[in-house]
PDB file of C-alpha atoms in Angstrom:
ATOM      1  CA  GLN A1040       2.646 -13.210  -5.353  1.00 71.00           C
ATOM      2  CA  VAL A1041       2.915  -9.444  -5.437  1.00 82.00           C
ATOM      3  CA  GLN A1042       5.693  -7.237  -4.080  1.00 89.00           C
ATOM      4  CA  LEU A1043       4.705  -3.947  -2.454  1.00 93.00           C
ATOM      5  CA  VAL A1044       7.033  -0.982  -1.899  1.00 95.00           C
ATOM      6  CA  GLU A1045       5.859   2.135  -0.078  1.00 97.00           C
ATOM      7  CA  SER A1046       7.243   5.629  -0.536  1.00 97.00           C
ATOM      8  CA  GLY A1047       6.316   9.235   0.141  1.00 98.00           C
ATOM      9  CA  GLY A1048       6.737   9.353   3.884  1.00 98.00           C
ATOM     10  CA  GLY A1049       8.585  12.126   5.644  1.00 98.00           C
ATOM     11  CA  LEU A1050       8.288  15.018   8.043  1.00 98.00           C
ATOM     12  CA  VAL A1051       5.346  17.369   7.694  1.00 98.00           C
ATOM     13  CA  GLN A1052       3.878  20.158   9.791  1.00 98.00           C
ATOM     14  CA  ALA A1053       0.521  19.656  11.482  1.00 98.00           C
ATOM     15  CA  GLY A1054      -2.248  20.650   9.107  1.00 98.00           C
ATOM     16  CA  GLY A1055      -0.170  19.763   6.088  1.00 98.00           C
ATOM     17  CA  SER A1056      -0.506  16.975   3.551  1.00 98.00           C
ATOM     18  CA  LEU A1057       1.405  13.977   2.268  1.00 98.00           C
ATOM     19  CA  ARG A1058       0.706  11.409  -0.414  1.00 98.00           C
ATOM     20  CA  LEU A1059       1.974   7.911   0.147  1.00 98.00           C
ATOM     21  CA  SER A1060       2.535   5.557  -2.767  1.00 98.00           C
ATOM     22  CA  CYS A1061       2.528   1.787  -2.854  1.00 96.00           C
ATOM     23  CA  ALA A1062       4.106   0.396  -6.001  1.00 93.00           C
ATOM     24  CA  ALA A1063       3.171  -3.185  -6.829  1.00 87.00           C
ATOM     25  CA  SER A1064       5.126  -5.617  -8.962  1.00 87.00           C
ATOM     26  CA  GLY A1065       4.439  -9.172  -9.958  1.00 78.00           C
ATOM     27  CA  ARG A1066       1.082 -10.665 -10.803  1.00 68.00           C
ATOM     28  CA  PRO A1067      -1.027 -12.221  -8.091  1.00 60.00           C
ATOM     29  CA  PHE A1068      -3.337 -15.062  -8.970  1.00 59.00           C
ATOM     30  CA  SER A1069      -6.147 -12.924  -7.619  1.00 74.00           C
ATOM     31  CA  LEU A1070      -6.507  -9.625  -5.806  1.00 81.00           C
ATOM     32  CA  TYR A1071      -9.476  -9.034  -3.560  1.00 87.00           C
ATOM     33  CA  ALA A1072      -8.603  -5.818  -1.757  1.00 91.00           C
ATOM     34  CA  MET A1073      -5.864  -3.285  -1.038  1.00 92.00           C
ATOM     35  CA  GLY A1074      -5.412  -1.387   2.176  1.00 95.00           C
ATOM     36  CA  TRP A1075      -3.250   0.897   4.274  1.00 98.00           C
ATOM     37  CA  PHE A1076      -2.294   0.343   7.898  1.00 98.00           C
ATOM     38  CA  ARG A1077      -0.128   2.169  10.396  1.00 98.00           C
ATOM     39  CA  GLN A1078       1.786   1.290  13.526  1.00 98.00           C
ATOM     40  CA  VAL A1079       3.391   3.220  16.359  1.00 97.00           C
ATOM     41  CA  PRO A1080       6.092   1.587  18.508  1.00 93.00           C
ATOM     42  CA  GLY A1081       4.479  -0.089  21.502  1.00 95.00           C
ATOM     43  CA  LYS A1082       1.030  -0.173  19.913  1.00 96.00           C
ATOM     44  CA  GLU A1083      -0.845  -2.648  17.744  1.00 97.00           C
ATOM     45  CA  ARG A1084      -1.081  -2.174  14.020  1.00 97.00           C
ATOM     46  CA  GLU A1085      -4.037   0.042  13.161  1.00 97.00           C
ATOM     47  CA  PHE A1086      -6.303  -0.160  10.155  1.00 97.00           C
ATOM     48  CA  VAL A1087      -6.410   3.041   8.099  1.00 98.00           C
ATOM     49  CA  ALA A1088      -8.261   2.416   4.832  1.00 98.00           C
ATOM     50  CA  GLN A1089      -9.130  -0.299   2.336  1.00 96.00           C
ATOM     51  CA  PHE A1090     -11.080  -0.852  -0.850  1.00 93.00           C
ATOM     52  CA  PRO A1091     -12.169  -3.868  -2.886  1.00 90.00           C
ATOM     53  CA  TRP A1092     -10.230  -4.158  -6.133  1.00 85.00           C
ATOM     54  CA  SER A1093     -13.356  -4.922  -8.133  1.00 84.00           C
ATOM     55  CA  GLY A1094     -15.101  -1.845  -6.823  1.00 84.00           C
ATOM     56  CA  GLY A1095     -17.474  -1.175  -4.017  1.00 87.00           C
ATOM     57  CA  LYS A1096     -17.405   0.641  -0.733  1.00 93.00           C
ATOM     58  CA  THR A1097     -14.159   2.097   0.546  1.00 96.00           C
ATOM     59  CA  TYR A1098     -13.664   1.850   4.293  1.00 96.00           C
ATOM     60  CA  TYR A1099     -11.778   4.286   6.508  1.00 98.00           C
ATOM     61  CA  SER A1100     -11.018   4.225  10.182  1.00 98.00           C
ATOM     62  CA  ASP A1101     -12.859   6.782  12.262  1.00 98.00           C
ATOM     63  CA  ALA A1102      -9.527   8.415  13.064  1.00 98.00           C
ATOM     64  CA  VAL A1103      -8.816   9.322   9.434  1.00 98.00           C
ATOM     65  CA  LYS A1104     -12.224   9.483   7.776  1.00 98.00           C
ATOM     66  CA  GLY A1105     -12.706  12.805   6.030  1.00 98.00           C
ATOM     67  CA  ARG A1106      -8.968  13.516   5.973  1.00 98.00           C
ATOM     68  CA  PHE A1107      -7.406  10.555   4.148  1.00 98.00           C
ATOM     69  CA  THR A1108      -8.281   9.170   0.722  1.00 98.00           C
ATOM     70  CA  ILE A1109      -7.200   5.838  -0.739  1.00 97.00           C
ATOM     71  CA  SER A1110      -6.970   5.533  -4.517  1.00 94.00           C
ATOM     72  CA  ARG A1111      -5.213   3.633  -7.277  1.00 92.00           C
ATOM     73  CA  ASP A1112      -3.650   4.092 -10.692  1.00 89.00           C
ATOM     74  CA  ASN A1113      -4.011   0.862 -12.629  1.00 82.00           C
ATOM     75  CA  ALA A1114      -1.627   2.003 -15.380  1.00 83.00           C
ATOM     76  CA  LYS A1115       1.148   2.515 -12.820  1.00 86.00           C
ATOM     77  CA  ASN A1116       0.237  -0.458 -10.628  1.00 84.00           C
ATOM     78  CA  THR A1117       0.236   1.931  -7.714  1.00 91.00           C
ATOM     79  CA  VAL A1118      -2.043   2.534  -4.747  1.00 94.00           C
ATOM     80  CA  TYR A1119      -2.036   5.896  -3.011  1.00 97.00           C
ATOM     81  CA  LEU A1120      -2.966   7.284   0.348  1.00 98.00           C
ATOM     82  CA  GLN A1121      -3.618  11.016   0.238  1.00 98.00           C
ATOM     83  CA  MET A1122      -3.335  12.394   3.753  1.00 98.00           C
ATOM     84  CA  ASN A1123      -4.667  15.877   4.458  1.00 98.00           C
ATOM     85  CA  SER A1124      -5.063  17.907   7.636  1.00 98.00           C
ATOM     86  CA  LEU A1125      -2.391  15.812   9.290  1.00 98.00           C
ATOM     87  CA  LYS A1126      -2.209  15.678  13.059  1.00 98.00           C
ATOM     88  CA  PRO A1127       0.686  14.733  15.349  1.00 98.00           C
ATOM     89  CA  GLU A1128      -1.228  11.585  16.311  1.00 97.00           C
ATOM     90  CA  ASP A1129      -0.989  10.466  12.676  1.00 98.00           C
ATOM     91  CA  THR A1130       2.731   9.884  13.205  1.00 98.00           C
ATOM     92  CA  ALA A1131       3.444   6.217  12.464  1.00 98.00           C
ATOM     93  CA  VAL A1132       4.968   3.766  10.044  1.00 98.00           C
ATOM     94  CA  TYR A1133       2.478   3.337   7.221  1.00 98.00           C
ATOM     95  CA  SER A1134       2.294   0.059   5.308  1.00 98.00           C
ATOM     96  CA  CYS A1135       0.232  -1.040   2.357  1.00 97.00           C
ATOM     97  CA  ALA A1136      -1.178  -4.531   2.098  1.00 96.00           C
ATOM     98  CA  ALA A1137      -3.011  -6.780  -0.321  1.00 92.00           C
ATOM     99  CA  SER A1138      -5.647  -9.429   0.220  1.00 89.00           C
ATOM    100  CA  SER A1139      -5.803 -12.299  -2.257  1.00 84.00           C
ATOM    101  CA  SER A1140      -9.320 -13.435  -1.395  1.00 83.00           C
ATOM    102  CA  SER A1141     -12.271 -12.619   0.795  1.00 82.00           C
ATOM    103  CA  GLY A1142     -11.200 -15.226   3.309  1.00 82.00           C
ATOM    104  CA  SER A1143      -7.425 -14.712   3.354  1.00 81.00           C
ATOM    105  CA  GLY A1144      -7.188 -11.393   5.132  1.00 88.00           C
ATOM    106  CA  PHE A1145      -4.320  -9.110   4.214  1.00 92.00           C
ATOM    107  CA  ASP A1146      -1.596 -11.607   3.371  1.00 89.00           C
ATOM    108  CA  ASN A1147       0.919  -9.514   1.421  1.00 92.00           C
ATOM    109  CA  TRP A1148       2.665  -6.528   2.999  1.00 94.00           C
ATOM    110  CA  GLY A1149       5.148  -3.824   2.144  1.00 96.00           C
ATOM    111  CA  GLN A1150       7.943  -2.747   4.488  1.00 96.00           C
ATOM    112  CA  GLY A1151       6.387   0.591   5.380  1.00 97.00           C
ATOM    113  CA  THR A1152       7.304   4.251   5.228  1.00 98.00           C
ATOM    114  CA  GLN A1153       7.705   6.620   8.171  1.00 98.00           C
ATOM    115  CA  VAL A1154       5.348   9.568   8.528  1.00 98.00           C
ATOM    116  CA  THR A1155       6.137  12.155  11.182  1.00 98.00           C
ATOM    117  CA  VAL A1156       3.812  15.077  11.873  1.00 98.00           C
ATOM    118  CA  SER A1157       5.235  17.924  13.916  1.00 97.00           C
ATOM    119  CA  SER A1158       3.248  20.343  16.049  1.00 93.00           C
TER     120      SER A1158
END
């Protein structure tokens, strides 16, 4: 079991940048992948980015590819989402998540942090 706590959200002007952090505590039995998702009230949760913990290809949604970058700092047990060239449509609650195996999906979630992009 791992606990995830997001931070770094806030209000930013369109075209600006934010870096979200996801601090992890506890030690999972295994960790297959980490990812970021976002959700707007009245809409389904949307995939943003993910990467396999062991290395490999990082995936981004078409909506954020080229603007957002997911990364990690193993020493700090923290995963980041660097968001550049923000648009008003990026406004959402952003949550990080962990997958314990290739077949489990994302089964561990943080509570989320609000990102608001003004015009």
